[in-house]
Coordinates of C-alpha atoms in Angstrom, one line a residue:
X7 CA -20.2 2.9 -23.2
X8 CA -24.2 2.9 -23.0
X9 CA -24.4 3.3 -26.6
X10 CA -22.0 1.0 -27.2
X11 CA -23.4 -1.5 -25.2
X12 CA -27.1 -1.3 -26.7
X13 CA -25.4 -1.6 -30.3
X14 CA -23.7 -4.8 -29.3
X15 CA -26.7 -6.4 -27.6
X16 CA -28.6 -5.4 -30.4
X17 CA -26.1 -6.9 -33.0
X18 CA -26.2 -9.8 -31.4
X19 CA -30.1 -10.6 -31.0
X20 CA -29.7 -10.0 -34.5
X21 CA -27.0 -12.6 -34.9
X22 CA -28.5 -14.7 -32.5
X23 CA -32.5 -14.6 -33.8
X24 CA -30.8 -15.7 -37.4
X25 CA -28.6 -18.1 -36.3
X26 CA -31.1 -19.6 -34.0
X27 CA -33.9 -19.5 -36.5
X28 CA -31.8 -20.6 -39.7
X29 CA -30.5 -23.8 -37.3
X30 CA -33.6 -24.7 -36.2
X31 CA -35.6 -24.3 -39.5
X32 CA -32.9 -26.6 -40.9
X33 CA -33.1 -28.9 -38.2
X34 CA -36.9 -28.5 -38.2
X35 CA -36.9 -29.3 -41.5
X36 CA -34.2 -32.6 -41.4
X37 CA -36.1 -34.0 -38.2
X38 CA -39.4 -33.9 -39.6
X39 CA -37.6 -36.0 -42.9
X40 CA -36.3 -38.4 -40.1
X41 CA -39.6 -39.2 -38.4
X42 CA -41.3 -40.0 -41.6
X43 CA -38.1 -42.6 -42.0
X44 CA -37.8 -43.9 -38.5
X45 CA -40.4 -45.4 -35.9
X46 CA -41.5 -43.8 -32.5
X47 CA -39.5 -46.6 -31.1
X48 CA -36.4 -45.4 -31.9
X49 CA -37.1 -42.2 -30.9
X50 CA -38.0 -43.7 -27.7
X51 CA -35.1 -45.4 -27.1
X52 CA -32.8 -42.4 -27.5
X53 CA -34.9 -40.5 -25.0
X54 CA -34.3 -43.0 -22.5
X55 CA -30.9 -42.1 -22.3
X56 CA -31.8 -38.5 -22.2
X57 CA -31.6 -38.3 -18.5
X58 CA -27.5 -39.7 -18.4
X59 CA -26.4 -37.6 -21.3
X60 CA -27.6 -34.8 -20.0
X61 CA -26.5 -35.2 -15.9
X62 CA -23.5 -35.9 -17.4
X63 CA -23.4 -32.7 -19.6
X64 CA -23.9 -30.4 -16.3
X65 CA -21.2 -32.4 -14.3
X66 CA -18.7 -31.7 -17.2
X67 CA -19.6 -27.6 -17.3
X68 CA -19.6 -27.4 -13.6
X69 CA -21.5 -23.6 -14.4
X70 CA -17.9 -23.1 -15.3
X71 CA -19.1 -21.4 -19.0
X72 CA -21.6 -19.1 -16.8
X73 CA -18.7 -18.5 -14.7
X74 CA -16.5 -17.4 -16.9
X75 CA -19.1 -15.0 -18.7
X76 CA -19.9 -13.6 -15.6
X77 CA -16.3 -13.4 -14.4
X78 CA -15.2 -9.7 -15.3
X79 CA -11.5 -10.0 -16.4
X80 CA -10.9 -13.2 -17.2
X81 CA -7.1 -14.5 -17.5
X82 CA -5.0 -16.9 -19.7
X83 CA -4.8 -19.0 -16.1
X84 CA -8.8 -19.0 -15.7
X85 CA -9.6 -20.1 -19.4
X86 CA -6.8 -23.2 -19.3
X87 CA -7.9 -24.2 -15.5
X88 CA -11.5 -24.8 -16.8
X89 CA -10.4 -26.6 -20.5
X90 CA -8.9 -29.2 -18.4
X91 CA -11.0 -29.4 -14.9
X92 CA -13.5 -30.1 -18.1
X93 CA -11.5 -32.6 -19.7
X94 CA -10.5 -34.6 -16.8
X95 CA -14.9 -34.4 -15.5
X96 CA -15.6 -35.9 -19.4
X97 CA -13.0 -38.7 -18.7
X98 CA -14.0 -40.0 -15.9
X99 CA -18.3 -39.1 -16.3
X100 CA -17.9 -41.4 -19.5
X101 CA -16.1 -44.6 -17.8
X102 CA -19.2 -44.4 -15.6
X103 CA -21.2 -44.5 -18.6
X104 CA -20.1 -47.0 -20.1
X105 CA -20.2 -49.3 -17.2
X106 CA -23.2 -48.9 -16.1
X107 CA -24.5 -49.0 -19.8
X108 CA -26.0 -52.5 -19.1
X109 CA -28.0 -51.9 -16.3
X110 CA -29.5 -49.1 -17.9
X111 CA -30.8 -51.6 -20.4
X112 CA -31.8 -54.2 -18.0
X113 CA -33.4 -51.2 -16.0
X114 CA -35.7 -50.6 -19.7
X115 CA -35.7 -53.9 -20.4
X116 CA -34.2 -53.3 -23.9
X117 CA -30.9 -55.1 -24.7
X118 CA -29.7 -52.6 -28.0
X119 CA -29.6 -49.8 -25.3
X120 CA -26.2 -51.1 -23.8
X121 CA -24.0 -50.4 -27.6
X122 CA -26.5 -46.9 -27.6
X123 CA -25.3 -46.0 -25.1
X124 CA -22.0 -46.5 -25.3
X125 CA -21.8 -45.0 -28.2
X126 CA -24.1 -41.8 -28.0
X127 CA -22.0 -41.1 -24.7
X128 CA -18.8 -40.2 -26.6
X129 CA -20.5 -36.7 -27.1
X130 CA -19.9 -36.0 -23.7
X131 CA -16.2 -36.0 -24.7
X132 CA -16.1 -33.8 -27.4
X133 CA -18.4 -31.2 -25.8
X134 CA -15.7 -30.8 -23.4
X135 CA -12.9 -30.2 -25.4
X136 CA -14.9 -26.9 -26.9
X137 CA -17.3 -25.5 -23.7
X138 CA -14.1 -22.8 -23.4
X139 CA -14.6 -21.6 -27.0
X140 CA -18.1 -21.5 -26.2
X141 CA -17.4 -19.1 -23.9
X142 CA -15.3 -16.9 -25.3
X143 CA -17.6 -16.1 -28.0
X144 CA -20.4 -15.4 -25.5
X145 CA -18.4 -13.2 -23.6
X146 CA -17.8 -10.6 -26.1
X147 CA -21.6 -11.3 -28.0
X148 CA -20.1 -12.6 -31.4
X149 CA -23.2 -14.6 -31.7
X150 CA -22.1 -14.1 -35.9
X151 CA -19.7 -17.2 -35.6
X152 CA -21.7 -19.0 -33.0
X153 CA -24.6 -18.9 -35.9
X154 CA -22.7 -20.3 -38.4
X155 CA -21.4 -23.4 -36.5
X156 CA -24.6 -23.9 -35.3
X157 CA -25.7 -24.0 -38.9
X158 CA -23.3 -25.8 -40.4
X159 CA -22.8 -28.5 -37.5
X160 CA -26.8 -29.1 -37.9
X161 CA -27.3 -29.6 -41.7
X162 CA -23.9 -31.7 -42.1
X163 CA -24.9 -34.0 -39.4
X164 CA -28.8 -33.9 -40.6
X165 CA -27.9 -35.2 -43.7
X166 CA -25.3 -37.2 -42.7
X167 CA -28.9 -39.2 -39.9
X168 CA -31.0 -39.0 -43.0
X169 CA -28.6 -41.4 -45.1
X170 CA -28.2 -43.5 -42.0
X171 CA -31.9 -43.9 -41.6
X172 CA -32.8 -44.4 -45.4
X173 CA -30.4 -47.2 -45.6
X174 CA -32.0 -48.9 -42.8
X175 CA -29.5 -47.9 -39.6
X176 CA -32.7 -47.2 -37.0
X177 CA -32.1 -46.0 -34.1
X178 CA -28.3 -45.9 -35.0
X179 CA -29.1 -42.9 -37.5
X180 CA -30.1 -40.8 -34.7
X181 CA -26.8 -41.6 -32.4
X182 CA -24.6 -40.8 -35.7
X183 CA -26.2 -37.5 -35.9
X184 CA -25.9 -36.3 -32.7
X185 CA -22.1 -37.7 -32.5
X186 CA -21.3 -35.8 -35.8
X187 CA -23.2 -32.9 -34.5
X188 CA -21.1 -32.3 -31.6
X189 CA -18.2 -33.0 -33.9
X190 CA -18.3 -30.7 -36.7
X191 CA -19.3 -28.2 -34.0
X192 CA -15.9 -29.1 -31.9
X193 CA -13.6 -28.5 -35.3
X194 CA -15.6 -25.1 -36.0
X195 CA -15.2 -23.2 -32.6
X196 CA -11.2 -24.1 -32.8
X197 CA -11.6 -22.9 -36.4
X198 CA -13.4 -19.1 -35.3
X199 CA -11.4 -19.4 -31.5
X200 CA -7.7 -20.0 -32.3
X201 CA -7.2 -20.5 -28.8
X202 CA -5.2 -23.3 -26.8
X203 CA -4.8 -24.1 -23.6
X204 CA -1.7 -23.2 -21.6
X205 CA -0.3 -26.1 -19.1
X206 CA -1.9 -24.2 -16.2
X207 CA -4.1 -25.0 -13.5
X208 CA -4.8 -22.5 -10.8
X209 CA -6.0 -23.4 -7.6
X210 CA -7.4 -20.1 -7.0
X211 CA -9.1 -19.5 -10.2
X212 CA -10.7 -22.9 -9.7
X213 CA -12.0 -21.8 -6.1
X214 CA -13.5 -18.7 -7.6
X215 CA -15.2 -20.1 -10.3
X216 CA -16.4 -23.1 -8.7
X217 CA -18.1 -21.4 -5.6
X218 CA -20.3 -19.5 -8.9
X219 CA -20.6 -22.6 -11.0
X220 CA -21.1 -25.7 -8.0
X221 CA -24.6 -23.5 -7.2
X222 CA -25.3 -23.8 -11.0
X223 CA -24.1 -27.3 -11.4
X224 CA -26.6 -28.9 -8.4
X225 CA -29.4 -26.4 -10.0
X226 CA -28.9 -27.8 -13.0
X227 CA -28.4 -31.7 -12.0
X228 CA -31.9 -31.0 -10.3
X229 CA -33.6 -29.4 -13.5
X230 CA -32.8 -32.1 -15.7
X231 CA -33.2 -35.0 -13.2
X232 CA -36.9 -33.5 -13.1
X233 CA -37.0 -33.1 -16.6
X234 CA -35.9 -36.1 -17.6
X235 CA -38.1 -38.0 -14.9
X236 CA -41.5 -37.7 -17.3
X237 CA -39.2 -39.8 -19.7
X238 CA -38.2 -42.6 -16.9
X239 CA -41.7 -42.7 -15.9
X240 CA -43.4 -42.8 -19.3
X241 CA -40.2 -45.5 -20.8
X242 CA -40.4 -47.8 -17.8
X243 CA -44.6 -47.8 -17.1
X244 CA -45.7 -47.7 -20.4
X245 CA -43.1 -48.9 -23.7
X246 CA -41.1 -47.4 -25.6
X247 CA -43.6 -46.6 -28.7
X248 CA -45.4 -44.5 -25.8
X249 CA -42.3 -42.6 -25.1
X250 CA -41.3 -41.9 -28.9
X251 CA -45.0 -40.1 -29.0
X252 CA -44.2 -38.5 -25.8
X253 CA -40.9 -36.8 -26.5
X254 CA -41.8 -36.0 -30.4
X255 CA -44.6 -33.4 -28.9
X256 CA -42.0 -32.5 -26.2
X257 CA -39.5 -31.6 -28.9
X258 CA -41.7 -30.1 -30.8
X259 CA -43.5 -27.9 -28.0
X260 CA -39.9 -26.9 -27.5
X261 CA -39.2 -25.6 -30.4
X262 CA -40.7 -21.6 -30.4
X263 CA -40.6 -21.3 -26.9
X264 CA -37.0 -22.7 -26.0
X265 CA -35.5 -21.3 -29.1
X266 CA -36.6 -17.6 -28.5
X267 CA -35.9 -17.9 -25.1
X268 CA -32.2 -19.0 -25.7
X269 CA -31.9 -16.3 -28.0
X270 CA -33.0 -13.5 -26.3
X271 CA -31.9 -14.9 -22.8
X272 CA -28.1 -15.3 -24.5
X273 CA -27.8 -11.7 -25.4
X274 CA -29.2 -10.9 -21.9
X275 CA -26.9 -12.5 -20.2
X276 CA -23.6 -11.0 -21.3
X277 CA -24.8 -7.4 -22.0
X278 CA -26.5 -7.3 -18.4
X279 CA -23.7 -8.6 -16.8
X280 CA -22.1 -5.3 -17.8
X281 CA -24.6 -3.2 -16.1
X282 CA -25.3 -5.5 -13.0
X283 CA -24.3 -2.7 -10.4
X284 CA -27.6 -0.1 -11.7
X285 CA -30.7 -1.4 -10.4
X286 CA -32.8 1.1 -12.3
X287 CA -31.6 0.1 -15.6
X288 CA -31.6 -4.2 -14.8
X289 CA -35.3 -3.5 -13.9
X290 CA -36.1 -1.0 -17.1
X291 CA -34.4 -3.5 -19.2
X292 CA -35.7 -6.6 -17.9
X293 CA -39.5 -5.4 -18.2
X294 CA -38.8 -4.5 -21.5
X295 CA -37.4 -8.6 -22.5
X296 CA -40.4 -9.9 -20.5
X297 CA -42.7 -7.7 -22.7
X298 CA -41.1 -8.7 -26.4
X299 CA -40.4 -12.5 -25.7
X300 CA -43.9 -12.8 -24.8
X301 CA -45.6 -10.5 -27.4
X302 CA -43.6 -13.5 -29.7
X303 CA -43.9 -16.5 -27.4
X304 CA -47.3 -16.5 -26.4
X305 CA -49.4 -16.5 -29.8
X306 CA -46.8 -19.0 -31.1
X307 CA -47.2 -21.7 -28.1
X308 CA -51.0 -21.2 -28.0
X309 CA -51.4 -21.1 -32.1
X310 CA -49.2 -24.1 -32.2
X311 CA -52.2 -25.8 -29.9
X312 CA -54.7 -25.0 -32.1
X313 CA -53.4 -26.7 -34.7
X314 CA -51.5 -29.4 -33.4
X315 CA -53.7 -31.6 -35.2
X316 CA -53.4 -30.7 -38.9
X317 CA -49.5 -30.0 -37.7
X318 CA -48.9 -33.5 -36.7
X319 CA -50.9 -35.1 -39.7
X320 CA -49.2 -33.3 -42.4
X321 CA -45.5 -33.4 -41.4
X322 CA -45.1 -36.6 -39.5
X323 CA -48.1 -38.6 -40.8
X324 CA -51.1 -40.4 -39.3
X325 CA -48.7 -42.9 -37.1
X326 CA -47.8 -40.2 -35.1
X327 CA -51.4 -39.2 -34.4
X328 CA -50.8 -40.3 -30.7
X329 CA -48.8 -37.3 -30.3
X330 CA -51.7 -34.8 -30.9
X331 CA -53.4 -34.2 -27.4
X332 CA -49.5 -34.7 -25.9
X333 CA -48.5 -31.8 -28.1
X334 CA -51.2 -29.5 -27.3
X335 CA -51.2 -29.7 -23.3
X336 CA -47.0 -29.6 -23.5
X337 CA -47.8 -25.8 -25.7
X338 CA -49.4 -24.9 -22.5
X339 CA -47.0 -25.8 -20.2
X340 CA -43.6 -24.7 -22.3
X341 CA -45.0 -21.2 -23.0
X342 CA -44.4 -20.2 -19.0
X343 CA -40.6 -21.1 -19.6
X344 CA -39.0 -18.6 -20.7
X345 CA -40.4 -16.0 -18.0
X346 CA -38.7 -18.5 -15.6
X347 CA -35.5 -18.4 -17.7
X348 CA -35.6 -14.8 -17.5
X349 CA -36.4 -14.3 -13.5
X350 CA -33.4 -16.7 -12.9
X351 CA -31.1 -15.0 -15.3
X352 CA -31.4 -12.0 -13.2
X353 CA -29.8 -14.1 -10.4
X354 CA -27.0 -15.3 -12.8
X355 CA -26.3 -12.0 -13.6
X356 CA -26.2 -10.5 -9.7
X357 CA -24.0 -13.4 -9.1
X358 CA -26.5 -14.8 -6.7
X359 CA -26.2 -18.7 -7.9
X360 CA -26.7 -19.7 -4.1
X361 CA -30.3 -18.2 -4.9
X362 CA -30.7 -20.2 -7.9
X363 CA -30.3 -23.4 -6.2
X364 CA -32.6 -22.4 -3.4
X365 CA -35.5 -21.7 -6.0
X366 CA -34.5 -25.5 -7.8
X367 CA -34.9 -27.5 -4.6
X368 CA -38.1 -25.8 -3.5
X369 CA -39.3 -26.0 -7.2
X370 CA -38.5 -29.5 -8.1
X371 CA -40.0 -30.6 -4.6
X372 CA -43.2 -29.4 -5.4
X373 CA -42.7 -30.7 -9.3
X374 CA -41.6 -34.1 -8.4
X375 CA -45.3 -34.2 -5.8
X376 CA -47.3 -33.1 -8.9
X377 CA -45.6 -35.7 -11.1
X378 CA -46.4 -38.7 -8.8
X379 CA -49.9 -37.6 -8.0
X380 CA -50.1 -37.4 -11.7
X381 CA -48.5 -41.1 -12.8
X382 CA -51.8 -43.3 -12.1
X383 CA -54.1 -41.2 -13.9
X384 CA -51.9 -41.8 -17.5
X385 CA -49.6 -39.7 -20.0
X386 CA -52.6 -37.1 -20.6
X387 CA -53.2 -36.1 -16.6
X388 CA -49.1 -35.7 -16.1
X389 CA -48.8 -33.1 -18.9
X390 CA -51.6 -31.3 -17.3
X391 CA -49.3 -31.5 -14.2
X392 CA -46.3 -29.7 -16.0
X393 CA -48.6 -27.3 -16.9
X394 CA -49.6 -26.8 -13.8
X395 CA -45.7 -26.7 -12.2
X396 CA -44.4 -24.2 -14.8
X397 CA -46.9 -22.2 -14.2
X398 CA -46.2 -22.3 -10.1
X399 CA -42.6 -22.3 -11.4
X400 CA -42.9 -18.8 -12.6
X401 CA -44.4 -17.4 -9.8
X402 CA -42.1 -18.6 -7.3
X403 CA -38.6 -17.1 -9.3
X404 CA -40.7 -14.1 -9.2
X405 CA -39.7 -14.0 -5.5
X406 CA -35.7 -13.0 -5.8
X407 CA -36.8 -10.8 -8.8
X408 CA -38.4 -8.5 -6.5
X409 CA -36.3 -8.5 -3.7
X410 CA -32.9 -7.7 -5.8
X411 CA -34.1 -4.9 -8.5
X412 CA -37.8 -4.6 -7.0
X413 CA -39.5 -6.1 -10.2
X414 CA -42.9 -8.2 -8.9
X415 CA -44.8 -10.8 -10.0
X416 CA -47.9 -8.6 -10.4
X417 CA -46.0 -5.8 -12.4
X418 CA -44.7 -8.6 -14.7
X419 CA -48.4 -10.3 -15.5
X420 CA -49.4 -6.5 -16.2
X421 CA -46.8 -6.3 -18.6
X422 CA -47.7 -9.6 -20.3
X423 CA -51.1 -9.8 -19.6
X424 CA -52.1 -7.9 -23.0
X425 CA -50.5 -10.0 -25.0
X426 CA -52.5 -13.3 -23.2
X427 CA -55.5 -12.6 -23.6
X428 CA -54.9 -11.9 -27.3
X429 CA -53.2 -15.2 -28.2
X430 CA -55.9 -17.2 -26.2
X431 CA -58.8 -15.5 -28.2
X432 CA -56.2 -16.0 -31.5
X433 CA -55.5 -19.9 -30.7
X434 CA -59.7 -20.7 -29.6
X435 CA -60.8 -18.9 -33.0
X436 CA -57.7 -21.2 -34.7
X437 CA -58.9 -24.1 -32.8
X438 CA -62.3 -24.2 -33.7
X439 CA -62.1 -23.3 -36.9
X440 CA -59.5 -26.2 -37.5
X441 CA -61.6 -28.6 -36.1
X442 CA -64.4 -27.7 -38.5
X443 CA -62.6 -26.9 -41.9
X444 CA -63.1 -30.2 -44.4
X445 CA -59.6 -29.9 -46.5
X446 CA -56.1 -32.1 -46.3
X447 CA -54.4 -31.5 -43.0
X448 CA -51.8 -29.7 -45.2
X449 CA -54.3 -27.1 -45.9
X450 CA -55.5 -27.1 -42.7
X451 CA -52.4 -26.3 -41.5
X452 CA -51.7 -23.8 -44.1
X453 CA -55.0 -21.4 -43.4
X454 CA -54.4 -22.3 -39.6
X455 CA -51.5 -20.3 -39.3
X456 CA -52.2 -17.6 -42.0
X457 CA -55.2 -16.8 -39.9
X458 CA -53.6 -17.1 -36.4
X459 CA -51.2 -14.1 -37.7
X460 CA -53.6 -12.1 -39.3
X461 CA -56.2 -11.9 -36.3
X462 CA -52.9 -11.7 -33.9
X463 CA -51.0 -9.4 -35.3
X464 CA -54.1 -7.4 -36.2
X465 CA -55.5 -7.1 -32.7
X466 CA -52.4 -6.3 -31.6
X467 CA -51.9 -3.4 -33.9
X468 CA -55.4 -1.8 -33.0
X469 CA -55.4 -2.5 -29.3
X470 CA -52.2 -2.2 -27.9
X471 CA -51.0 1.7 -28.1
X472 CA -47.2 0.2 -27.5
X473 CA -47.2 -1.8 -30.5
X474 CA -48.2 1.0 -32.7
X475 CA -45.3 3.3 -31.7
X476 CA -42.3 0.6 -32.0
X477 CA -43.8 -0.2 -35.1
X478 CA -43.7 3.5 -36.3
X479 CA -40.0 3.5 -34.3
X480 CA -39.1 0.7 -36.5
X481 CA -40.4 1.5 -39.6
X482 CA -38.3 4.9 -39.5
X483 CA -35.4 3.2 -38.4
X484 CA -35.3 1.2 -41.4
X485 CA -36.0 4.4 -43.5
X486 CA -32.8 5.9 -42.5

């Protein structure tokens, strides 16, 4: 069962890593094409609506998909009582939408944003009709065919936002893709999950599930109200061209950290939920995802800082060059997320959501204090405030951490601690040289990141005994 277990978690951080990687490089790739077409103005307008299509994407899962992960034997009667408690939440979240479309606009002061939204909302929709497939294929780790709609759903609907935006569409090419995104990914999972729902609704499977997934659901409301707040504030004090330079660095500051996060963090949470009774091996397993994510995490966040400079200039072009010092503070901030992520999957996986909403409120209250003490001071001081909560943010869902498997805040910064220090010497040596080297930003870029590895991965090898042996352990496994 062990053995079993560890093969399948390990499959699937395999599936996962490529799936995520190969996505997100293609998407990378395709949204880097679409900035050079588009204008930070568009992009702007899109993340004003970020806050409603995402509230509205929590209110239509409920936590239902964590639910029914964590839920041990899960019936026909639980599967078709959350496809349609779904269905019936998409309905109704999208009428408000699209009635309260033009006061958002009025609210921005932009008129196009009323059609926007309208439009971009319909994904709301179609997520719904597929968050049970989604689940199935968590459940039993086939991260394989989650990979490849994930893949294929990004590059068709890439494409499909690069025509729209060469022909001249705007900020219309970036609502097509997003809309076509959730659509090819809808007719996929029906394609790998030949499942349909039975003309059922239980009562009792929807009381079980919701007391899990109601926690989750005002947890999650609260995260991506606060989230989204930096956008309100930024789109309604400042403009729109502001806002595009804003949530370009925040998108791409999310890129490394989020993405390896997601993918260890989704193999986690399945293959733990298995094991959730044995304390000894949560907390053995656990220290051991705290120390890899951040021997990855860490030098990528801080070497992206170094040279967010040369980065910006040679994909996205000198217009974008407001983005710079945005993107560089945001690297600091985003780098702590994924050790929150991981304290508050533990909780998921205990079944302790109650605890999870407890952390959010007490979190977001001191966030939402940061970000107004931040607002007069300008778009540079309130990064510096979400570094300064994400950092606070990890200590405090340290707190649970201990008291459920006995894993501290002080035995997790001595796990990751190494691995710090090396990336901060690695990005100030990146940095500096960076600053001084006279070539193309291209080139810049180029020797930035060639030497960031080297000196990283280098140190690492020399200083850091544990490195050495699951390299060795590794390289023999591939041998055989």
């Amino acid at each position: 069962m062990a053995e079993s277990l560890k093969k399948q978690a390990f499959v699937g951080v395999g599936w996962n890593a490529l799936g995520r990687f190969s996505t997100q490089g293609v998407s990378f790739i395709l949204q880097i094409i679409l900035a050079r077409l588009l204008s930070p103005s568009d992009y702007g307008i899109i993340a004003m609506l970020g806050i409603f299509l995402q509230v509205a994407a929590v209110f239509v899962d409920s936590g239902f998909g964590k639910a029914l992960v964590q839920k041990q034997n899960c019936e026909e009667k639980d599967y078709s009582t959350v496809f349609f408690y779904n269905l019936a939440v998409a309905l109704g979240v999208y009428a408000i939408l699209f009635v309260i479309a033009p006061f958002v606009a009025r609210f921005y002061e932009v008129d196009l944003l009323t059609d926007v939204m309208r439009v971009a909302s319909l994904v709301v929709i179609i997520n719904a009709l597929s968050i049970v497939q989604r689940a199935k294929l968590e459940k039993r780790i086939d991260f394989k065919s989650q990979s490849i709609v994930h893949f294929t759903s990004s590059l068709l609907s890439g494409l499909a936002g690069i025509a729209m935006a060469y022909y001249g569409f705007g900020v219309w090419a970036l609502c097509g893709q997003s809309l076509l995104n959730s659509l090819f990914q809808l007719l996929l999972f029906y394609y790998f999950v030949r499942w349909k729902p039975a003309f059922v609704f239980s009562k009792q499977s929807f009381h079980e599930m919701f007391s899990f997934g109601s926690k989750i659901l005002v947890a999650s409301i609260i995260s991506v109200i606060y989230k989204n707040l930096y956008t309100i504030v930024i789109g309604k004090r400042f403009n729109s061209k502001d806002l595009g330079y804003y949530s370009r660095a925040d998108q791409f500051a999310i890129f490394p950290s989020t993405n390896i996060g997601a993918i260890i963090s989704g193999v986690a949470y399945p293959t733990l939920s298995k094991i959730q009774d044995n304390d000894d091996k949560l907390r053995f397993a656990y220290r051991k995802i705290i120390r890899y994510s951040t021997f990855i995490i860490f030098p990528l966040m801080i070497g992206l800082a170094a040279v967010a400079a040369p980065f910006i200039l040679a994909l996205l072009g000198a217009k974008w060059a407001e983005a710079i010092p945005y993107l560089q503070i945001l690297c600091f901030a985003l780098m702590w997320d994924h050790l929150s992520s991981l304290n508050l999957n533990l909780l998921y996986v205990k079944g302790r959501s109650d605890l999870v909403l407890k952390l959010e409120i007490i979190k977001k209250t001191i966030a939402v204090l940061i970000l107004f003490a931040s607002i007069p001071f300008g778009i540079i001081v309130m990064c510096w405030g979400r570094v300064l909560y994400d950092i606070t943010a990890f200590v405090i869902n340290t707190y649970y951490t201990k008291r459920l498997i006995g894993l501290s805040f002080w035995q997790q910064l001595m796990d990751f601690l190494p691995y710090l220090v090396l990336s901060l010497c690695m990005g100030g040596i990146v940095y500096y040289l960076s600053s001084i080297l006279p070539v193309k930003p291209v080139w810049n870029l180029i020797i930035g990141l060639l030497l960031g590895g080297v000196i990283y991965l280098g140190s690492s090898f020399i200083v850091l005994r544990e490195i050495r042996e699951e390299a060795k352990a590794a390289i023999k496994k591939m041998k055989k």
